[in-house]
């Protein structure tokens, strides 16, 4: 046995009548609680003997910590610097040793269960469920606080990933391990969330889903390797920058044809093409059919859709425009919206398969339109229904956790983030930029400029400069 090993003896008094398995389970849980408290107390005693030079113990302070085996009470020592100064800042060596964060009551095991449940249920229901299941009583405000903390931490990581690509010019992901695919499918949609305590009544959460095609499952099929991106973004450009940075970690998109499907929003139909030049954009079939039927009724809309299905784009647009005298006044707004879209983006009206065929490089192609279902399942069920209202910070945090949940990453991500916060990325960016310095005078001419693929106004000037041919 090593010199620093210690043994702890605990006495267990077993009742004469053990009862059933449930009674024994509760007895073992109670024993585990006492055992954990005893181990922690023993560790605090050892830290007293090995305290840093110049620090003295000035007493003990109680603290309650919620774990998967129940609440435990620890009585740990407070230390201060042995100086004559009146302004002394204390420290708990035990907290530092066990990485017990200040003002954080829940241990990581219970935290994972709590946060994962909160991504599915309202905070009050999660608190009630945990208590009824025999876990320590945790208030809904504590659950809300933890969800916000980790959700905003996820948001910071996404912003850091985006800035490393678009500001520092450094591609993330391991070179050589990125997937190179002939075609990739991307869908985008937005969902309006009611705002809480702000001037705006609603704000839009933007969501994207990317997948590699379809694979057969019995008589049907399912999406191949789907991944979602959800968040509250200042504009469409920020959404596409973040989504592009996330995709760049997994895929090498240089030779990939990207099919983009979405509703008529300009942040999809206009902005997406700026970030994916080698792409085909189409309007979502569900949204197009819905708006046509709302504007002119089902029989006329179905006839127009049949014309479009045959690839007669000019006939479709001319027929749509000619129907204006037949449109009722209350339907005119949505009709005008359809006409304007058709004349502005005529090439987006056709199904992408009309442009590249029903098979592409050996891959069978099918209709798109999963984004609406994804929004309902991944976002609306948790954030929109039951009359919920959200603050912007709360919505950002929950959107981040819903994204992790949708990608099946919530537990692994929480396991990788047991620290209080992520490190300040400024030093990392400086190192990245420093490491990119090269003595090769031609290397800057070969470098990629991801920022030139953004939709920011000032980028238009940079884009033109980048096209000027270099002459020695």
Short mmCIF file of C-alpha atoms in Angstrom, two decimals:
data_model
loop_
_atom_site.label_atom_id
_atom_site.label_comp_id
_atom_site.label_asym_id
_atom_site.label_seq_id
_atom_site.Cartn_x
_atom_site.Cartn_y
_atom_site.Cartn_z
CA UNK A 1 0.00 0.00 0.00
CA UNK A 2 1.32 3.49 -0.87
CA UNK A 3 2.16 5.95 1.89
CA UNK A 4 -0.66 8.28 0.86
CA UNK A 5 -3.32 5.52 0.89
CA UNK A 6 -5.78 5.65 3.77
CA UNK A 7 -8.35 3.15 5.00
CA UNK A 8 -11.77 4.14 6.34
CA UNK A 9 -13.80 1.80 8.51
CA UNK A 10 -17.58 2.12 8.47
CA UNK A 11 -19.95 0.13 10.66
CA UNK A 12 -23.25 -0.98 9.11
CA UNK A 13 -26.08 -2.06 11.37
CA UNK A 14 -28.36 -4.25 9.29
CA UNK A 15 -31.98 -4.45 10.43
CA UNK A 16 -33.29 -7.88 11.40
CA UNK A 17 -36.13 -7.63 8.93
CA UNK A 18 -34.48 -6.79 5.60
CA UNK A 19 -37.78 -6.51 3.76
CA UNK A 20 -37.76 -6.65 -0.05
CA UNK A 21 -35.26 -5.54 -2.70
CA UNK A 22 -36.58 -1.96 -2.58
CA UNK A 23 -35.80 -1.68 1.14
CA UNK A 24 -32.31 -3.05 0.57
CA UNK A 25 -31.78 -0.59 -2.30
CA UNK A 26 -32.70 2.36 -0.08
CA UNK A 27 -30.39 1.04 2.63
CA UNK A 28 -27.49 0.81 0.16
CA UNK A 29 -28.14 4.33 -1.09
CA UNK A 30 -28.07 5.66 2.47
CA UNK A 31 -24.83 3.76 3.11
CA UNK A 32 -23.29 5.21 -0.08
CA UNK A 33 -24.19 8.72 1.06
CA UNK A 34 -22.51 8.21 4.45
CA UNK A 35 -19.51 6.56 2.79
CA UNK A 36 -19.10 9.48 0.40
CA UNK A 37 -19.31 11.99 3.23
CA UNK A 38 -16.73 10.04 5.26
CA UNK A 39 -14.29 9.86 2.35
CA UNK A 40 -14.62 13.57 1.68
CA UNK A 41 -14.13 14.38 5.37
CA UNK A 42 -11.00 12.20 5.46
CA UNK A 43 -9.63 14.00 2.41
CA UNK A 44 -10.23 17.37 4.08
CA UNK A 45 -8.25 16.17 7.10
CA UNK A 46 -5.33 15.16 4.86
CA UNK A 47 -5.39 18.53 3.09
CA UNK A 48 -5.02 20.24 6.47
CA UNK A 49 -1.73 18.42 7.00
CA UNK A 50 -0.47 19.26 3.50
CA UNK A 51 -1.80 22.81 3.25
CA UNK A 52 0.36 25.30 1.31
CA UNK A 53 2.90 27.27 3.29
CA UNK A 54 1.56 30.54 4.62
CA UNK A 55 -2.10 29.46 4.81
CA UNK A 56 -3.95 28.83 8.06
CA UNK A 57 -7.35 27.32 8.88
CA UNK A 58 -9.86 29.76 10.36
CA UNK A 59 -12.81 27.39 10.78
CA UNK A 60 -15.21 25.18 8.87
CA UNK A 61 -18.18 25.87 6.63
CA UNK A 62 -21.08 23.56 5.73
CA UNK A 63 -22.08 22.85 2.17
CA UNK A 64 -24.76 20.64 0.63
CA UNK A 65 -24.13 18.93 -2.70
CA UNK A 66 -26.76 17.06 -4.72
CA UNK A 67 -25.55 13.77 -6.22
CA UNK A 68 -27.16 10.78 -7.91
CA UNK A 69 -27.20 8.95 -4.57
CA UNK A 70 -28.81 11.85 -2.70
CA UNK A 71 -27.82 15.05 -0.90
CA UNK A 72 -24.53 14.94 0.99
CA UNK A 73 -23.44 17.43 3.68
CA UNK A 74 -19.76 18.28 3.92
CA UNK A 75 -18.01 20.35 6.61
CA UNK A 76 -14.86 21.64 4.95
CA UNK A 77 -12.12 23.94 6.20
CA UNK A 78 -11.68 27.57 5.18
CA UNK A 79 -8.12 28.84 4.79
CA UNK A 80 -6.77 32.38 4.65
CA UNK A 81 -3.32 33.78 4.01
CA UNK A 82 -1.39 34.23 7.25
CA UNK A 83 -0.87 38.02 6.90
CA UNK A 84 -1.82 41.07 8.92
CA UNK A 85 -3.92 42.50 6.11
CA UNK A 86 -7.61 43.00 6.91
CA UNK A 87 -8.66 42.23 3.36
CA UNK A 88 -8.13 38.51 3.21
CA UNK A 89 -9.61 36.24 0.56
CA UNK A 90 -10.29 32.74 1.77
CA UNK A 91 -10.06 29.48 -0.11
CA UNK A 92 -11.38 25.95 0.36
CA UNK A 93 -8.63 23.45 -0.46
CA UNK A 94 -11.21 20.65 -0.58
CA UNK A 95 -13.26 22.46 -3.22
CA UNK A 96 -10.15 23.03 -5.30
CA UNK A 97 -9.04 19.41 -4.98
CA UNK A 98 -12.43 17.96 -6.00
CA UNK A 99 -13.20 20.71 -8.55
CA UNK A 100 -16.32 21.76 -6.65
CA UNK A 101 -17.33 25.04 -8.27
CA UNK A 102 -18.69 27.95 -6.21
CA UNK A 103 -22.46 28.39 -6.35
CA UNK A 104 -22.84 25.07 -8.17
CA UNK A 105 -24.79 22.57 -6.11
CA UNK A 106 -25.32 19.66 -8.51
CA UNK A 107 -22.64 17.07 -9.33
CA UNK A 108 -22.01 16.08 -12.92
CA UNK A 109 -23.86 12.76 -12.89
CA UNK A 110 -27.13 14.31 -11.72
CA UNK A 111 -26.52 17.36 -13.89
CA UNK A 112 -26.49 15.27 -17.07
CA UNK A 113 -29.84 13.74 -16.22
CA UNK A 114 -31.26 17.14 -15.28
CA UNK A 115 -30.14 18.98 -18.42
CA UNK A 116 -31.10 16.14 -20.78
CA UNK A 117 -34.58 15.99 -19.22
CA UNK A 118 -34.94 19.78 -19.50
CA UNK A 119 -34.37 19.50 -23.25
CA UNK A 120 -37.60 17.48 -23.36
CA UNK A 121 -39.81 18.81 -20.56
CA UNK A 122 -40.55 22.18 -18.89
CA UNK A 123 -38.31 23.01 -15.94
CA UNK A 124 -41.05 22.56 -13.29
CA UNK A 125 -41.93 19.13 -14.66
CA UNK A 126 -38.28 18.09 -14.59
CA UNK A 127 -37.98 19.15 -10.93
CA UNK A 128 -41.13 17.21 -10.07
CA UNK A 129 -40.03 14.14 -12.03
CA UNK A 130 -36.62 13.99 -10.32
CA UNK A 131 -38.16 14.29 -6.87
CA UNK A 132 -40.77 11.61 -7.57
CA UNK A 133 -38.03 9.31 -8.90
CA UNK A 134 -36.16 9.56 -5.61
CA UNK A 135 -33.40 11.96 -6.63
CA UNK A 136 -32.50 15.00 -4.48
CA UNK A 137 -35.04 17.83 -4.60
CA UNK A 138 -33.79 20.47 -7.04
CA UNK A 139 -35.80 23.62 -7.69
CA UNK A 140 -36.91 24.52 -11.20
CA UNK A 141 -34.88 27.74 -10.93
CA UNK A 142 -31.70 25.70 -10.32
CA UNK A 143 -32.50 23.57 -13.38
CA UNK A 144 -33.14 26.70 -15.42
CA UNK A 145 -29.82 28.19 -14.26
CA UNK A 146 -27.85 25.07 -15.25
CA UNK A 147 -29.57 24.82 -18.63
CA UNK A 148 -28.78 28.45 -19.35
CA UNK A 149 -25.17 28.03 -18.26
CA UNK A 150 -24.46 25.04 -20.50
CA UNK A 151 -26.62 26.25 -23.38
CA UNK A 152 -24.79 29.57 -23.56
CA UNK A 153 -21.49 27.72 -23.26
CA UNK A 154 -22.46 25.74 -26.36
CA UNK A 155 -23.31 29.01 -28.12
CA UNK A 156 -19.85 30.42 -27.27
CA UNK A 157 -18.19 27.35 -28.72
CA UNK A 158 -20.13 27.74 -31.98
CA UNK A 159 -19.12 31.40 -32.19
CA UNK A 160 -15.49 30.49 -31.52
CA UNK A 161 -15.59 27.82 -34.23
CA UNK A 162 -17.11 30.32 -36.68
CA UNK A 163 -14.55 33.06 -35.88
CA UNK A 164 -11.59 30.69 -36.21
CA UNK A 165 -12.72 29.92 -39.77
CA UNK A 166 -13.96 33.30 -40.96
CA UNK A 167 -11.67 35.67 -39.02
CA UNK A 168 -8.48 33.70 -38.40
CA UNK A 169 -8.82 31.83 -41.71
CA UNK A 170 -8.09 28.47 -40.07
CA UNK A 171 -10.10 25.43 -41.14
CA UNK A 172 -11.08 23.15 -38.28
CA UNK A 173 -11.22 19.37 -38.40
CA UNK A 174 -8.45 16.91 -39.22
CA UNK A 175 -7.18 17.06 -42.78
CA UNK A 176 -7.31 13.68 -44.47
CA UNK A 177 -10.16 12.50 -42.27
CA UNK A 178 -12.84 14.75 -43.73
CA UNK A 179 -15.50 13.15 -45.88
CA UNK A 180 -15.42 13.84 -49.62
CA UNK A 181 -18.88 13.27 -51.09
CA UNK A 182 -20.22 13.89 -54.60
CA UNK A 183 -23.46 15.39 -53.27
CA UNK A 184 -24.79 16.71 -49.96
CA UNK A 185 -28.32 17.76 -48.99
CA UNK A 186 -29.06 20.79 -46.85
CA UNK A 187 -32.42 22.11 -45.67
CA UNK A 188 -33.21 25.26 -43.71
CA UNK A 189 -36.27 26.66 -42.01
CA UNK A 190 -37.24 29.10 -39.28
CA UNK A 191 -39.66 28.95 -36.37
CA UNK A 192 -41.16 31.94 -34.59
CA UNK A 193 -40.89 31.87 -30.79
CA UNK A 194 -42.89 34.08 -28.45
CA UNK A 195 -40.72 36.61 -26.64
CA UNK A 196 -40.75 37.15 -22.88
CA UNK A 197 -40.30 40.59 -21.34
CA UNK A 198 -38.99 42.38 -24.42
CA UNK A 199 -40.16 44.92 -26.98
CA UNK A 200 -40.43 42.32 -29.72
CA UNK A 201 -43.40 40.00 -29.53
CA UNK A 202 -41.63 37.21 -31.40
CA UNK A 203 -38.21 36.26 -32.71
CA UNK A 204 -37.05 33.62 -35.17
CA UNK A 205 -34.97 30.58 -34.42
CA UNK A 206 -33.14 29.39 -37.50
CA UNK A 207 -32.60 25.70 -38.10
CA UNK A 208 -30.70 23.72 -40.68
CA UNK A 209 -30.36 20.00 -41.29
CA UNK A 210 -27.69 18.39 -43.46
CA UNK A 211 -27.65 14.76 -44.60
CA UNK A 212 -25.72 12.58 -47.03
CA UNK A 213 -28.70 11.05 -48.82
CA UNK A 214 -31.02 8.17 -48.01
CA UNK A 215 -30.63 4.55 -47.01
CA UNK A 216 -33.20 1.77 -47.18
CA UNK A 217 -34.89 0.52 -44.03
CA UNK A 218 -37.20 -2.36 -44.83
CA UNK A 219 -39.74 -1.14 -47.35
CA UNK A 220 -39.01 2.51 -46.55
CA UNK A 221 -35.96 4.74 -46.22
CA UNK A 222 -34.36 7.09 -43.72
CA UNK A 223 -31.92 9.98 -43.86
CA UNK A 224 -28.24 9.07 -43.93
CA UNK A 225 -26.15 10.69 -41.17
CA UNK A 226 -28.41 13.70 -40.49
CA UNK A 227 -27.07 16.58 -38.37
CA UNK A 228 -28.92 19.69 -37.24
CA UNK A 229 -27.92 23.29 -36.50
CA UNK A 230 -30.28 25.35 -34.32
CA UNK A 231 -29.83 28.83 -32.91
CA UNK A 232 -30.92 32.42 -32.53
CA UNK A 233 -28.78 34.34 -35.01
CA UNK A 234 -28.58 38.07 -35.69
CA UNK A 235 -29.16 37.48 -39.40
CA UNK A 236 -28.98 34.87 -42.12
CA UNK A 237 -25.28 35.54 -42.72
CA UNK A 238 -24.38 34.57 -39.14
CA UNK A 239 -26.43 31.38 -39.46
CA UNK A 240 -24.71 30.31 -42.67
CA UNK A 241 -21.25 31.20 -41.31
CA UNK A 242 -21.85 29.03 -38.26
CA UNK A 243 -23.34 26.19 -40.29
CA UNK A 244 -20.47 26.37 -42.80
CA UNK A 245 -17.90 26.22 -39.97
CA UNK A 246 -19.66 23.17 -38.48
CA UNK A 247 -19.73 21.41 -41.87
CA UNK A 248 -16.06 22.26 -42.50
CA UNK A 249 -15.09 20.12 -39.50
CA UNK A 250 -16.64 17.04 -41.11
CA UNK A 251 -16.66 17.51 -44.88
CA UNK A 252 -14.29 18.62 -47.61
CA UNK A 253 -16.81 20.49 -49.77
CA UNK A 254 -14.50 21.63 -52.56
CA UNK A 255 -15.91 19.18 -55.14
CA UNK A 256 -19.31 18.55 -53.52
CA UNK A 257 -22.58 19.55 -55.14
CA UNK A 258 -24.89 20.90 -52.43
CA UNK A 259 -28.68 20.84 -52.78
CA UNK A 260 -30.35 23.52 -50.66
CA UNK A 261 -34.07 23.31 -49.88
CA UNK A 262 -36.08 25.91 -47.95
CA UNK A 263 -39.07 28.22 -47.88
CA UNK A 264 -39.19 31.61 -49.62
CA UNK A 265 -37.25 33.53 -46.95
CA UNK A 266 -34.48 35.67 -48.43
CA UNK A 267 -31.92 34.39 -45.87
CA UNK A 268 -32.34 30.99 -47.55
CA UNK A 269 -32.99 31.81 -51.21
CA UNK A 270 -30.48 34.68 -51.46
CA UNK A 271 -27.82 34.28 -48.78
CA UNK A 272 -27.21 30.51 -48.97
CA UNK A 273 -25.76 30.76 -52.49
CA UNK A 274 -23.09 33.19 -51.25
CA UNK A 275 -21.69 30.54 -48.90
CA UNK A 276 -22.09 27.56 -51.20
CA UNK A 277 -21.29 28.72 -54.75
CA UNK A 278 -21.43 25.15 -56.05
CA UNK A 279 -25.04 24.58 -55.07
CA UNK A 280 -28.57 24.25 -56.39
CA UNK A 281 -31.31 26.07 -54.47
CA UNK A 282 -34.97 25.09 -54.64
CA UNK A 283 -38.07 26.25 -52.83
CA UNK A 284 -39.56 23.65 -50.53
CA UNK A 285 -42.40 21.75 -52.24
CA UNK A 286 -44.61 21.82 -49.14
CA UNK A 287 -44.41 25.61 -48.73
CA UNK A 288 -44.97 26.23 -52.44
CA UNK A 289 -48.03 23.95 -52.60
CA UNK A 290 -49.45 25.40 -49.37
CA UNK A 291 -49.15 29.02 -50.56
CA UNK A 292 -50.62 28.24 -53.98
CA UNK A 293 -53.65 26.54 -52.40
CA UNK A 294 -54.14 29.40 -49.96
CA UNK A 295 -54.04 31.95 -52.78
CA UNK A 296 -56.23 30.31 -55.42
CA UNK A 297 -57.80 27.15 -54.01
CA UNK A 298 -56.83 23.52 -54.35
CA UNK A 299 -58.05 22.74 -57.93
CA UNK A 300 -56.22 25.66 -59.58
CA UNK A 301 -53.12 25.14 -57.42
CA UNK A 302 -52.92 21.44 -58.30
CA UNK A 303 -53.11 22.27 -62.03
CA UNK A 304 -50.24 24.73 -61.66
CA UNK A 305 -48.18 22.25 -59.68
CA UNK A 306 -48.72 19.62 -62.38
CA UNK A 307 -47.39 22.09 -65.00
CA UNK A 308 -44.34 22.74 -62.84
CA UNK A 309 -43.81 19.02 -62.26
CA UNK A 310 -43.48 18.57 -66.04
CA UNK A 311 -40.71 21.19 -66.10
CA UNK A 312 -42.73 23.85 -67.99
CA UNK A 313 -41.33 26.75 -65.99
CA UNK A 314 -42.35 29.62 -68.33
CA UNK A 315 -45.90 28.25 -68.69
CA UNK A 316 -46.16 28.05 -64.89
CA UNK A 317 -45.05 31.66 -64.35
CA UNK A 318 -47.17 33.08 -67.21
CA UNK A 319 -50.26 31.20 -65.98
CA UNK A 320 -49.70 32.34 -62.40
CA UNK A 321 -49.37 36.00 -63.42
CA UNK A 322 -52.44 35.84 -65.68
CA UNK A 323 -54.66 34.64 -62.82
CA UNK A 324 -54.55 37.98 -60.95
CA UNK A 325 -58.14 39.04 -61.94
CA UNK A 326 -59.47 35.79 -60.42
CA UNK A 327 -57.82 36.25 -57.01
CA UNK A 328 -60.07 37.50 -54.17
CA UNK A 329 -58.98 40.66 -52.36
CA UNK A 330 -58.23 38.88 -49.08
CA UNK A 331 -55.91 36.46 -50.94
CA UNK A 332 -54.07 39.14 -52.91
CA UNK A 333 -51.19 39.54 -50.43
CA UNK A 334 -50.09 35.92 -50.58
CA UNK A 335 -50.69 35.85 -54.36
CA UNK A 336 -48.42 38.86 -54.89
CA UNK A 337 -45.79 37.20 -52.72
CA UNK A 338 -45.92 34.10 -54.97
CA UNK A 339 -45.67 36.18 -58.16
CA UNK A 340 -42.73 38.21 -56.86
CA UNK A 341 -40.88 35.08 -55.80
CA UNK A 342 -41.53 33.32 -59.13
CA UNK A 343 -40.21 36.27 -61.12
CA UNK A 344 -37.20 36.85 -58.84
CA UNK A 345 -36.12 33.21 -58.47
CA UNK A 346 -37.55 31.34 -61.47
CA UNK A 347 -34.79 28.71 -61.40
CA UNK A 348 -35.61 27.91 -57.74
CA UNK A 349 -39.13 26.77 -58.64
CA UNK A 350 -38.07 23.55 -60.36
CA UNK A 351 -37.41 20.39 -58.37
CA UNK A 352 -33.65 19.86 -58.23
CA UNK A 353 -34.05 16.46 -59.90
CA UNK A 354 -35.39 18.21 -63.00
CA UNK A 355 -31.97 19.86 -63.28
CA UNK A 356 -29.56 17.00 -62.53
CA UNK A 357 -31.69 13.89 -63.04
CA UNK A 358 -33.07 11.27 -60.67
CA UNK A 359 -29.65 9.73 -60.14
CA UNK A 360 -26.34 11.50 -59.55
CA UNK A 361 -23.02 9.64 -59.72
CA UNK A 362 -24.67 6.39 -58.74
CA UNK A 363 -26.76 7.91 -55.92
CA UNK A 364 -30.54 7.58 -56.15
CA UNK A 365 -32.26 10.94 -55.51
CA UNK A 366 -35.58 11.56 -53.76
CA UNK A 367 -37.74 14.52 -52.86
CA UNK A 368 -36.69 16.82 -50.03
CA UNK A 369 -38.72 18.53 -47.30
CA UNK A 370 -37.65 17.10 -43.95
CA UNK A 371 -36.90 20.52 -42.38
CA UNK A 372 -40.53 21.22 -41.46
CA UNK A 373 -40.79 17.91 -39.61
CA UNK A 374 -37.42 18.48 -37.94
CA UNK A 375 -38.51 21.91 -36.70
CA UNK A 376 -41.65 20.41 -35.20
CA UNK A 377 -39.85 17.51 -33.52
CA UNK A 378 -36.61 19.19 -32.49
CA UNK A 379 -37.74 22.71 -31.59
CA UNK A 380 -41.48 23.39 -31.61
CA UNK A 381 -42.42 20.56 -29.21
CA UNK A 382 -40.15 22.03 -26.54
CA UNK A 383 -40.16 25.77 -27.20
CA UNK A 384 -43.33 26.73 -29.04
CA UNK A 385 -46.20 24.63 -27.76
CA UNK A 386 -47.95 24.90 -24.37
CA UNK A 387 -48.04 28.71 -24.72
CA UNK A 388 -44.36 29.11 -23.78
CA UNK A 389 -42.48 32.42 -23.85
CA UNK A 390 -38.71 32.85 -23.81
CA UNK A 391 -36.11 35.50 -23.14
CA UNK A 392 -33.50 35.78 -25.87
CA UNK A 393 -30.76 34.35 -23.67
CA UNK A 394 -33.00 31.51 -22.55
CA UNK A 395 -33.95 30.72 -26.16
CA UNK A 396 -30.29 30.75 -27.23
CA UNK A 397 -29.38 28.37 -24.42
CA UNK A 398 -32.21 25.93 -25.06
CA UNK A 399 -31.58 25.98 -28.82
CA UNK A 400 -27.97 24.94 -28.21
CA UNK A 401 -29.03 21.99 -26.06
CA UNK A 402 -31.75 20.96 -28.52
CA UNK A 403 -29.12 20.90 -31.26
CA UNK A 404 -26.90 18.61 -29.16
CA UNK A 405 -29.90 16.40 -28.38
CA UNK A 406 -30.91 16.24 -32.04
CA UNK A 407 -27.38 15.18 -33.00
CA UNK A 408 -27.22 12.56 -30.23
CA UNK A 409 -24.33 14.42 -28.58
CA UNK A 410 -25.81 15.87 -25.40
CA UNK A 411 -24.28 13.35 -22.95
CA UNK A 412 -20.84 13.21 -24.59
CA UNK A 413 -20.74 17.02 -24.81
CA UNK A 414 -21.64 17.42 -21.13
CA UNK A 415 -19.00 14.82 -20.21
CA UNK A 416 -16.42 16.91 -22.05
CA UNK A 417 -17.43 20.10 -20.21
CA UNK A 418 -17.09 19.40 -16.52
CA UNK A 419 -15.16 22.64 -15.98
CA UNK A 420 -16.83 25.92 -15.09
CA UNK A 421 -16.28 27.56 -18.46
CA UNK A 422 -14.37 27.34 -21.70
CA UNK A 423 -10.95 28.94 -21.97
CA UNK A 424 -10.57 32.44 -23.37
CA UNK A 425 -10.04 31.86 -27.12
CA UNK A 426 -8.08 35.10 -27.74
CA UNK A 427 -4.68 33.49 -27.03
CA UNK A 428 -5.59 30.53 -29.21
CA UNK A 429 -6.48 32.80 -32.12
CA UNK A 430 -3.20 34.69 -31.71
CA UNK A 431 -1.29 31.41 -31.84
CA UNK A 432 -3.20 30.32 -34.93
CA UNK A 433 -2.44 33.57 -36.73
CA UNK A 434 1.19 33.45 -35.57
CA UNK A 435 1.61 29.88 -36.82
CA UNK A 436 0.27 30.85 -40.24
CA UNK A 437 3.22 33.21 -40.86
CA UNK A 438 5.34 31.79 -43.67
CA UNK A 439 8.48 32.73 -45.55
CA UNK A 440 6.99 31.53 -48.84
CA UNK A 441 6.04 34.76 -50.70
CA UNK A 442 3.51 32.97 -52.92
CA UNK A 443 1.62 31.13 -50.18
CA UNK A 444 -0.76 34.06 -49.44
CA UNK A 445 -1.84 33.94 -53.08
CA UNK A 446 -2.81 30.28 -52.68
CA UNK A 447 -4.58 30.74 -49.34
CA UNK A 448 -8.33 30.47 -49.01
CA UNK A 449 -10.28 33.48 -47.76
CA UNK A 450 -13.44 32.10 -46.09
CA UNK A 451 -14.56 35.59 -45.11
CA UNK A 452 -15.08 36.37 -48.82
CA UNK A 453 -17.94 33.86 -48.81
CA UNK A 454 -20.02 35.94 -46.40
CA UNK A 455 -22.85 38.32 -47.16
CA UNK A 456 -21.55 41.30 -45.18
CA UNK A 457 -21.68 44.58 -47.19
CA UNK A 458 -18.00 45.40 -46.65
CA UNK A 459 -17.09 41.98 -48.03
CA UNK A 460 -18.29 43.00 -51.49
CA UNK A 461 -15.25 45.29 -51.79
CA UNK A 462 -12.87 42.58 -50.54
CA UNK A 463 -14.37 40.09 -52.96
CA UNK A 464 -13.64 42.36 -55.90
CA UNK A 465 -10.07 42.96 -54.67
CA UNK A 466 -9.49 39.19 -54.39
CA UNK A 467 -10.40 38.79 -58.07
CA UNK A 468 -7.74 41.21 -59.30
CA UNK A 469 -5.09 39.15 -61.13
CA UNK A 470 -1.62 39.23 -59.57
CA UNK A 471 1.23 40.40 -61.72
CA UNK A 472 4.87 40.42 -60.64
#
